[in-house]
Amino acid sequence: DSDGKQKGGGMLKVTGQLGNVMEESTQIAYTVARAKLAEIDPSNSFFDDIDLHMHVPEGATPKDGPSAGITMTTSMLSIAMDKPISNDLAMTGEISLTGKVLPVGGIKEKVMAARRAGIRCIILPIGCQRDFEEMPEYLKEGL
């Protein structure tokens, strides 16, 4: 259309280097994003009218388990609601079909990577609070 959005029947296409777990995670994120948008703005028909294409590049780090569900859900809602996400924000957490954000592993490593990338705000699942609290102070400083 004139805004550069791919008109279609409201489909999600996923390509790239995703394993079965990540592929399932993208589908759950899409389902939750659709439900959340209907709750927030019932008149918004984005997910019914626009096709989304999510691509995970070849250089992506392979994962044993999911941890990007909330990030994918948030990015889909950002596009659907035309509300950009701050570029100094990072988040992690898997999402359930009911929209609950589930705890994930590797919090220390994720915080370290975010700091290296210049991130100042990190959103973690409440179930990871203990992992964050047990990290050395120098890693938490400035977040």
N, CA and C atoms as an extended XYZ file, in Angstrom:
429
Properties=species:S:1:pos:R:3:atomname:S:1:resname:S:1:resid:I:1 pbc="F F F"
N         0.833       -1.186        0.000 N   ASP     1
C         0.000        0.000        0.000 CA  ASP     1
C         0.873        1.243        0.000 C   ASP     1
N         0.279        2.415        0.120 N   SER     2
C         1.039        3.671        0.051 CA  SER     2
C         1.975        3.853        1.243 C   SER     2
N         1.739        3.140        2.356 N   ASP     3
C         2.615        3.210        3.530 CA  ASP     3
C         3.755        2.204        3.462 C   ASP     3
N         3.814        1.413        2.395 N   GLY     4
C         4.869        0.421        2.248 CA  GLY     4
C         4.572       -0.893        2.959 C   GLY     4
N         3.354       -1.072        3.421 N   LYS     5
C         2.979       -2.311        4.113 CA  LYS     5
C         2.430       -3.307        3.103 C   LYS     5
N         2.819       -4.558        3.278 N   GLN     6
C         2.401       -5.617        2.372 CA  GLN     6
C         0.957       -6.019        2.676 C   GLN     6
N         0.050       -5.640        1.785 N   LYS     7
C        -1.353       -6.030        1.961 CA  LYS     7
C        -1.481       -7.529        1.745 C   LYS     7
N        -2.411       -8.110        2.426 N   GLY     8
C        -2.618       -9.539        2.282 CA  GLY     8
C        -3.777       -9.982        3.144 C   GLY     8
N        -3.758      -11.233        3.511 N   GLY     9
C        -4.852      -11.798        4.290 CA  GLY     9
C        -4.530      -11.976        5.755 C   GLY     9
N        -3.528      -11.276        6.242 N   GLY    10
C        -3.194      -11.380        7.652 CA  GLY    10
C        -2.445      -12.654        7.985 C   GLY    10
N        -1.382      -12.931        7.268 N   MET    11
C        -0.600      -14.156        7.461 CA  MET    11
C         0.763      -13.826        8.060 C   MET    11
N         1.352      -14.802        8.735 N   LEU    12
C         2.715      -14.692        9.232 CA  LEU    12
C         3.576      -15.682        8.469 C   LEU    12
N         4.639      -15.168        7.856 N   LYS    13
C         5.605      -16.027        7.169 CA  LYS    13
C         6.913      -15.927        7.943 C   LYS    13
N         7.517      -17.062        8.247 N   VAL    14
C         8.759      -17.094        9.005 CA  VAL    14
C         9.809      -17.815        8.171 C   VAL    14
N        10.973      -17.172        8.010 N   THR    15
C        12.064      -17.757        7.231 CA  THR    15
C        13.379      -17.595        7.986 C   THR    15
N        14.390      -18.295        7.523 N   GLY    16
C        15.720      -18.163        8.095 CA  GLY    16
C        16.121      -19.350        8.943 C   GLY    16
N        17.062      -19.097        9.830 N   GLN    17
C        17.674      -20.148       10.640 CA  GLN    17
C        16.928      -20.356       11.954 C   GLN    17
N        15.750      -20.929       11.887 N   LEU    18
C        14.962      -21.211       13.085 CA  LEU    18
C        14.849      -22.714       13.263 C   LEU    18
N        15.038      -23.146       14.474 N   GLY    19
C        14.763      -24.551       14.787 CA  GLY    19
C        13.281      -24.696       15.074 C   GLY    19
N        12.851      -25.908       15.375 N   ASN    20
C        11.435      -26.153       15.657 CA  ASN    20
C        10.921      -25.344       16.838 C   ASN    20
N        11.754      -25.219       17.885 N   VAL    21
C        11.333      -24.501       19.085 CA  VAL    21
C        11.104      -23.024       18.765 C   VAL    21
N        12.036      -22.420       18.023 N   MET    22
C        11.895      -21.004       17.683 CA  MET    22
C        10.743      -20.771       16.707 C   MET    22
N        10.536      -21.705       15.809 N   GLU    23
C         9.428      -21.577       14.871 CA  GLU    23
C         8.091      -21.586       15.613 C   GLU    23
N         7.991      -22.464       16.599 N   GLU    24
C         6.790      -22.524       17.438 CA  GLU    24
C         6.640      -21.229       18.230 C   GLU    24
N         7.733      -20.699       18.724 N   SER    25
C         7.717      -19.459       19.494 CA  SER    25
C         7.183      -18.293       18.657 C   SER    25
N         7.546      -18.239       17.387 N   THR    26
C         7.053      -17.157       16.528 CA  THR    26
C         5.545      -17.260       16.336 C   THR    26
N         5.049      -18.478       16.214 N   GLN    27
C         3.604      -18.673       16.043 CA  GLN    27
C         2.844      -18.255       17.301 C   GLN    27
N         3.390      -18.603       18.466 N   ILE    28
C         2.754      -18.210       19.728 CA  ILE    28
C         2.785      -16.690       19.871 C   ILE    28
N         3.910      -16.074       19.549 N   ALA    29
C         4.022      -14.614       19.626 CA  ALA    29
C         2.980      -13.944       18.735 C   ALA    29
N         2.793      -14.478       17.548 N   TYR    30
C         1.810      -13.922       16.616 CA  TYR    30
C         0.396      -14.053       17.178 C   TYR    30
N         0.077      -15.211       17.729 N   THR    31
C        -1.245      -15.444       18.309 CA  THR    31
C        -1.503      -14.493       19.473 C   THR    31
N        -0.512      -14.340       20.348 N   VAL    32
C        -0.659      -13.453       21.507 CA  VAL    32
C        -0.773      -11.999       21.058 C   VAL    32
N         0.041      -11.589       20.083 N   ALA    33
C        -0.015      -10.214       19.584 CA  ALA    33
C        -1.392       -9.905       18.993 C   ALA    33
N        -1.945      -10.835       18.240 N   ARG    34
C        -3.294      -10.644       17.667 CA  ARG    34
C        -4.332      -10.468       18.772 C   ARG    34
N        -4.260      -11.327       19.781 N   ALA    35
C        -5.229      -11.261       20.883 CA  ALA    35
C        -5.072       -9.962       21.676 C   ALA    35
N        -3.830       -9.561       21.931 N   LYS    36
C        -3.572       -8.344       22.708 CA  LYS    36
C        -4.044       -7.113       21.943 C   LYS    36
N        -3.815       -7.074       20.630 N   LEU    37
C        -4.258       -5.933       19.833 CA  LEU    37
C        -5.783       -5.840       19.842 C   LEU    37
N        -6.459       -6.973       19.746 N   ALA    38
C        -7.922       -6.980       19.780 CA  ALA    38
C        -8.436       -6.451       21.120 C   ALA    38
N        -7.697       -6.720       22.175 N   GLU    39
C        -8.055       -6.243       23.515 CA  GLU    39
C        -7.794       -4.735       23.651 C   GLU    39
N        -6.649       -4.281       23.151 N   ILE    40
C        -6.242       -2.875       23.280 CA  ILE    40
C        -7.026       -1.966       22.336 C   ILE    40
N        -7.166       -2.400       21.086 N   ASP    41
C        -7.789       -1.571       20.050 CA  ASP    41
C        -8.607       -2.452       19.104 C   ASP    41
N        -9.839       -2.774       19.501 N   PRO    42
C       -10.667       -3.676       18.685 CA  PRO    42
C       -10.906       -3.193       17.250 C   PRO    42
N       -10.769       -1.904       17.006 N   SER    43
C       -11.006       -1.388       15.652 CA  SER    43
C        -9.783       -1.532       14.749 C   SER    43
N        -8.640       -1.896       15.309 N   ASN    44
C        -7.409       -2.041       14.526 CA  ASN    44
C        -7.418       -3.403       13.830 C   ASN    44
N        -7.436       -3.383       12.508 N   SER    45
C        -7.520       -4.630       11.730 CA  SER    45
C        -6.174       -5.026       11.116 C   SER    45
N        -5.082       -4.495       11.641 N   PHE    46
C        -3.751       -4.736       11.079 CA  PHE    46
C        -3.497       -6.217       10.817 C   PHE    46
N        -3.685       -7.051       11.814 N   PHE    47
C        -3.359       -8.477       11.670 CA  PHE    47
C        -4.309       -9.217       10.735 C   PHE    47
N        -5.450       -8.617       10.428 N   ASP    48
C        -6.374       -9.209        9.458 CA  ASP    48
C        -6.060       -8.781        8.034 C   ASP    48
N        -5.414       -7.625        7.903 N   ASP    49
C        -5.207       -7.026        6.581 CA  ASP    49
C        -3.778       -7.115        6.058 C   ASP    49
N        -2.807       -7.210        6.954 N   ILE    50
C        -1.401       -7.090        6.572 CA  ILE    50
C        -0.661       -8.406        6.817 C   ILE    50
N         0.123       -8.821        5.856 N   ASP    51
C         0.984       -9.991        6.026 CA  ASP    51
C         2.292       -9.564        6.681 C   ASP    51
N         2.781      -10.352        7.618 N   LEU    52
C         4.069      -10.114        8.252 CA  LEU    52
C         5.053      -11.173        7.789 C   LEU    52
N         6.298      -10.760        7.613 N   HIS    53
C         7.363      -11.695        7.259 CA  HIS    53
C         8.476      -11.511        8.278 C   HIS    53
N         8.723      -12.529        9.079 N   MET    54
C         9.797      -12.488       10.070 CA  MET    54
C        10.932      -13.359        9.564 C   MET    54
N        12.119      -12.750        9.494 N   HIS    55
C        13.284      -13.477        9.001 CA  HIS    55
C        14.387      -13.467       10.053 C   HIS    55
N        14.947      -14.622       10.335 N   VAL    56
C        16.086      -14.740       11.242 CA  VAL    56
C        17.300      -15.005       10.357 C   VAL    56
N        18.242      -14.035       10.325 N   PRO    57
C        19.388      -14.149        9.414 CA  PRO    57
C        20.263      -15.370        9.699 C   PRO    57
N        21.047      -15.727        8.712 N   GLU    58
C        21.927      -16.891        8.799 CA  GLU    58
C        22.916      -16.779        9.946 C   GLU    58
N        23.347      -15.566       10.280 N   GLY    59
C        24.335      -15.369       11.331 CA  GLY    59
C        23.763      -15.413       12.739 C   GLY    59
N        22.483      -15.670       12.876 N   ALA    60
C        21.851      -15.675       14.195 CA  ALA    60
C        22.409      -16.809       15.050 C   ALA    60
N        22.445      -16.570       16.343 N   THR    61
C        22.950      -17.565       17.278 CA  THR    61
C        21.903      -18.653       17.475 C   THR    61
N        22.255      -19.915       17.210 N   PRO    62
C        21.276      -20.979       17.424 CA  PRO    62
C        20.999      -21.150       18.910 C   PRO    62
N        19.766      -21.460       19.240 N   LYS    63
C        19.345      -21.593       20.635 CA  LYS    63
C        18.777      -22.981       20.881 C   LYS    63
N        19.016      -23.481       22.090 N   ASP    64
C        18.407      -24.749       22.489 CA  ASP    64
C        16.958      -24.541       22.887 C   ASP    64
N        16.675      -23.391       23.455 N   GLY    65
C        15.319      -23.111       23.920 CA  GLY    65
C        14.912      -21.704       23.543 C   GLY    65
N        13.640      -21.414       23.662 N   PRO    66
C        13.149      -20.097       23.268 CA  PRO    66
C        13.428      -19.054       24.345 C   PRO    66
N        13.601      -17.826       23.936 N   SER    67
C        13.725      -16.733       24.898 CA  SER    67
C        13.337      -15.397       24.273 C   SER    67
N        12.815      -15.428       23.074 N   ALA    68
C        12.504      -14.181       22.373 CA  ALA    68
C        11.011      -13.965       22.154 C   ALA    68
N        10.177      -14.757       22.775 N   GLY    69
C         8.726      -14.644       22.557 CA  GLY    69
C         8.175      -13.269       22.856 C   GLY    69
N         8.566      -12.699       23.999 N   ILE    70
C         8.048      -11.375       24.349 CA  ILE    70
C         8.605      -10.307       23.414 C   ILE    70
N         9.831      -10.486       22.965 N   THR    71
C        10.435       -9.528       22.035 CA  THR    71
C         9.706       -9.558       20.700 C   THR    71
N         9.411      -10.751       20.210 N   MET    72
C         8.680      -10.861       18.946 CA  MET    72
C         7.266      -10.304       19.081 C   MET    72
N         6.601      -10.615       20.182 N   THR    73
C         5.242      -10.113       20.414 CA  THR    73
C         5.248       -8.592       20.447 C   THR    73
N         6.208       -8.029       21.176 N   THR    74
C         6.311       -6.572       21.301 CA  THR    74
C         6.577       -5.923       19.950 C   THR    74
N         7.457       -6.526       19.152 N   SER    75
C         7.763       -5.936       17.838 CA  SER    75
C         6.543       -5.999       16.911 C   SER    75
N         5.794       -7.085       16.980 N   MET    76
C         4.580       -7.188       16.152 CA  MET    76
C         3.549       -6.141       16.569 C   MET    76
N         3.381       -5.949       17.879 N   LEU    77
C         2.431       -4.940       18.361 CA  LEU    77
C         2.913       -3.533       18.017 C   LEU    77
N         4.217       -3.314       18.045 N   SER    78
C         4.780       -2.013       17.678 CA  SER    78
C         4.418       -1.663       16.238 C   SER    78
N         4.574       -2.632       15.353 N   ILE    79
C         4.236       -2.411       13.942 CA  ILE    79
C         2.736       -2.198       13.778 C   ILE    79
N         1.941       -3.050       14.425 N   ALA    80
C         0.482       -2.988       14.280 CA  ALA    80
C        -0.093       -1.679       14.816 C   ALA    80
N         0.507       -1.157       15.884 N   MET    81
C        -0.006        0.063       16.509 CA  MET    81
C         0.732        1.320       16.046 C   MET    81
N         1.729        1.122       15.181 N   ASP    82
C         2.542        2.229       14.666 CA  ASP    82
C         3.160        3.033       15.811 C   ASP    82
N         3.713        2.295       16.787 N   LYS    83
C         4.380        2.900       17.939 CA  LYS    83
C         5.785        2.314       18.034 C   LYS    83
N         6.786        3.069       17.609 N   PRO    84
C         8.167        2.561       17.628 CA  PRO    84
C         8.641        2.236       19.048 C   PRO    84
N         9.553        1.288       19.130 N   ILE    85
C        10.171        0.887       20.387 CA  ILE    85
C        11.510        1.599       20.488 C   ILE    85
N        11.840        2.060       21.681 N   SER    86
C        13.108        2.746       21.901 CA  SER    86
C        14.270        1.843       21.498 C   SER    86
N        15.285        2.409       20.872 N   ASN    87
C        16.409        1.600       20.396 CA  ASN    87
C        17.437        1.305       21.487 C   ASN    87
N        17.208        1.804       22.706 N   ASP    88
C        18.123        1.467       23.806 CA  ASP    88
C        17.458        0.528       24.805 C   ASP    88
N        16.493       -0.233       24.315 N   LEU    89
C        15.732       -1.164       25.137 CA  LEU    89
C        16.010       -2.593       24.693 C   LEU    89
N        16.217       -3.477       25.656 N   ALA    90
C        16.378       -4.908       25.366 CA  ALA    90
C        15.408       -5.673       26.252 C   ALA    90
N        15.008       -6.837       25.817 N   MET    91
C        14.103       -7.666       26.617 CA  MET    91
C        14.323       -9.125       26.290 C   MET    91
N        13.946       -9.968       27.230 N   THR    92
C        14.007      -11.404       27.020 CA  THR    92
C        12.888      -12.052       27.804 C   THR    92
N        12.481      -13.201       27.375 N   GLY    93
C        11.417      -13.942       28.042 CA  GLY    93
C        10.570      -14.651       27.013 C   GLY    93
N        10.220      -15.859       27.315 N   GLU    94
C         9.323      -16.590       26.426 CA  GLU    94
C         7.899      -16.245       26.823 C   GLU    94
N         6.977      -16.433       25.902 N   ILE    95
C         5.584      -16.081       26.168 CA  ILE    95
C         4.703      -17.313       25.998 C   ILE    95
N         3.726      -17.438       26.885 N   SER    96
C         2.792      -18.569       26.812 CA  SER    96
C         1.616      -18.179       25.923 C   SER    96
N         0.794      -19.146       25.578 N   LEU    97
C        -0.385      -18.870       24.756 CA  LEU    97
C        -1.358      -17.918       25.437 C   LEU    97
N        -1.295      -17.847       26.760 N   THR    98
C        -2.176      -16.933       27.492 CA  THR    98
C        -1.550      -15.558       27.678 C   THR    98
N        -0.321      -15.361       27.179 N   GLY    99
C         0.333      -14.072       27.262 CA  GLY    99
C         1.211      -13.885       28.483 C   GLY    99
N         1.380      -14.927       29.267 N   LYS   100
C         2.244      -14.838       30.438 CA  LYS   100
C         3.703      -14.895       29.988 C   LYS   100
N         4.542      -13.993       30.552 N   VAL   101
C         5.964      -13.986       30.212 CA  VAL   101
C         6.677      -14.967       31.134 C   VAL   101
N         7.336      -15.945       30.529 N   LEU   102
C         7.959      -17.033       31.271 CA  LEU   102
C         9.450      -16.778       31.462 C   LEU   102
N        10.006      -17.267       32.588 N   PRO   103
C        11.446      -17.080       32.825 CA  PRO   103
C        12.293      -17.855       31.822 C   PRO   103
N        13.504      -17.352       31.620 N   VAL   104
C        14.459      -17.966       30.699 CA  VAL   104
C        15.817      -18.042       31.385 C   VAL   104
N        16.732      -18.765       30.796 N   GLY   105
C        18.081      -18.883       31.337 CA  GLY   105
C        19.032      -17.886       30.713 C   GLY   105
N        20.264      -17.901       31.212 N   GLY   106
C        21.322      -17.085       30.634 CA  GLY   106
C        21.190      -15.598       30.884 C   GLY   106
N        20.582      -15.224       32.001 N   ILE   107
C        20.340      -13.804       32.270 CA  ILE   107
C        21.650      -13.016       32.364 C   ILE   107
N        22.620      -13.540       33.080 N   LYS   108
C        23.896      -12.819       33.219 CA  LYS   108
C        24.521      -12.567       31.853 C   LYS   108
N        24.548      -13.578       31.010 N   GLU   109
C        25.140      -13.445       29.681 CA  GLU   109
C        24.361      -12.447       28.827 C   GLU   109
N        23.047      -12.450       28.960 N   LYS   110
C        22.215      -11.531       28.183 CA  LYS   110
C        22.415      -10.092       28.649 C   LYS   110
N        22.548       -9.897       29.961 N   VAL   111
C        22.805       -8.558       30.482 CA  VAL   111
C        24.177       -8.070       30.014 C   VAL   111
N        25.175       -8.945       30.045 N   MET   112
C        26.509       -8.568       29.581 CA  MET   112
C        26.475       -8.163       28.102 C   MET   112
N        25.784       -8.943       27.288 N   ALA   113
C        25.685       -8.632       25.854 CA  ALA   113
C        24.949       -7.311       25.631 C   ALA   113
N        23.900       -7.084       26.383 N   ALA   114
C        23.144       -5.832       26.253 CA  ALA   114
C        24.016       -4.636       26.631 C   ALA   114
N        24.780       -4.769       27.692 N   ARG   115
C        25.677       -3.680       28.112 CA  ARG   115
C        26.705       -3.386       27.021 C   ARG   115
N        27.261       -4.440       26.428 N   ARG   116
C        28.236       -4.254       25.344 CA  ARG   116
C        27.627       -3.506       24.167 C   ARG   116
N        26.331       -3.710       23.959 N   ALA   117
C        25.641       -3.056       22.842 CA  ALA   117
C        25.150       -1.650       23.203 C   ALA   117
N        25.431       -1.205       24.429 N   GLY   118
C        25.034        0.138       24.834 CA  GLY   118
C        23.615        0.256       25.347 C   GLY   118
N        23.006       -0.853       25.660 N   ILE   119
C        21.631       -0.853       26.171 CA  ILE   119
C        21.621       -0.342       27.609 C   ILE   119
N        20.639        0.504       27.925 N   ARG   120
C        20.519        1.064       29.271 CA  ARG   120
C        19.265        0.567       29.993 C   ARG   120
N        18.348       -0.035       29.272 N   CYS   121
C        17.101       -0.510       29.877 CA  CYS   121
C        16.853       -1.949       29.417 C   CYS   121
N        16.721       -2.851       30.386 N   ILE   122
C        16.504       -4.266       30.080 CA  ILE   122
C        15.244       -4.738       30.791 C   ILE   122
N        14.351       -5.365       30.048 N   ILE   123
C        13.128       -5.930       30.622 CA  ILE   123
C        13.321       -7.431       30.744 C   ILE   123
N        13.175       -7.931       31.970 N   LEU   124
C        13.340       -9.357       32.258 CA  LEU   124
C        12.049       -9.906       32.848 C   LEU   124
N        11.795      -11.195       32.668 N   PRO   125
C        10.632      -11.801       33.320 CA  PRO   125
C        10.780      -11.733       34.843 C   PRO   125
N         9.677      -11.570       35.558 N   ILE   126
C         9.720      -11.508       37.013 CA  ILE   126
C        10.331      -12.794       37.580 C   ILE   126
N        10.164      -13.896       36.878 N   GLY   127
C        10.737      -15.165       37.315 CA  GLY   127
C        12.255      -15.196       37.243 C   GLY   127
N        12.872      -14.177       36.658 N   CYS   128
C        14.332      -14.080       36.564 CA  CYS   128
C        14.893      -13.037       37.531 C   CYS   128
N        14.051      -12.513       38.404 N   GLN   129
C        14.486      -11.460       39.320 CA  GLN   129
C        15.658      -11.910       40.191 C   GLN   129
N        15.587      -13.115       40.693 N   ARG   130
C        16.658      -13.621       41.551 CA  ARG   130
C        17.990      -13.698       40.790 C   ARG   130
N        17.930      -14.159       39.530 N   ASP   131
C        19.139      -14.229       38.703 CA  ASP   131
C        19.766      -12.841       38.573 C   ASP   131
N        18.924      -11.837       38.359 N   PHE   132
C        19.424      -10.471       38.211 CA  PHE   132
C        20.012       -9.962       39.527 C   PHE   132
N        19.302      -10.192       40.612 N   GLU   133
C        19.766       -9.722       41.923 CA  GLU   133
C        21.085      -10.357       42.339 C   GLU   133
N        21.341      -11.578       41.913 N   GLU   134
C        22.566      -12.295       42.289 CA  GLU   134
C        23.774      -11.925       41.416 C   GLU   134
N        23.556      -11.108       40.388 N   MET   135
C        24.659      -10.687       39.528 CA  MET   135
C        25.529       -9.673       40.258 C   MET   135
N        26.800       -9.602       39.888 N   PRO   136
C        27.684       -8.579       40.485 CA  PRO   136
C        27.150       -7.177       40.210 C   PRO   136
N        27.342       -6.275       41.152 N   GLU   137
C        26.852       -4.901       41.050 CA  GLU   137
C        27.357       -4.179       39.799 C   GLU   137
N        28.609       -4.447       39.411 N   TYR   138
C        29.156       -3.743       38.253 CA  TYR   138
C        28.381       -4.036       36.971 C   TYR   138
N        27.720       -5.205       36.904 N   LEU   139
C        26.901       -5.513       35.716 CA  LEU   139
C        25.564       -4.792       35.755 C   LEU   139
N        25.036       -4.551       36.940 N   LYS   140
C        23.735       -3.899       37.075 CA  LYS   140
C        23.819       -2.377       37.061 C   LYS   140
N        25.015       -1.866       37.314 N   GLU   141
C        25.221       -0.428       37.402 CA  GLU   141
C        24.822        0.284       36.104 C   GLU   141
N        24.040        1.323       36.242 N   GLY   142
C        23.637        2.133       35.094 CA  GLY   142
C        22.444        1.602       34.315 C   GLY   142
N        21.885        0.491       34.757 N   LEU   143
C        20.715       -0.073       34.059 CA  LEU   143
C        19.439        0.441       34.707 C   LEU   143
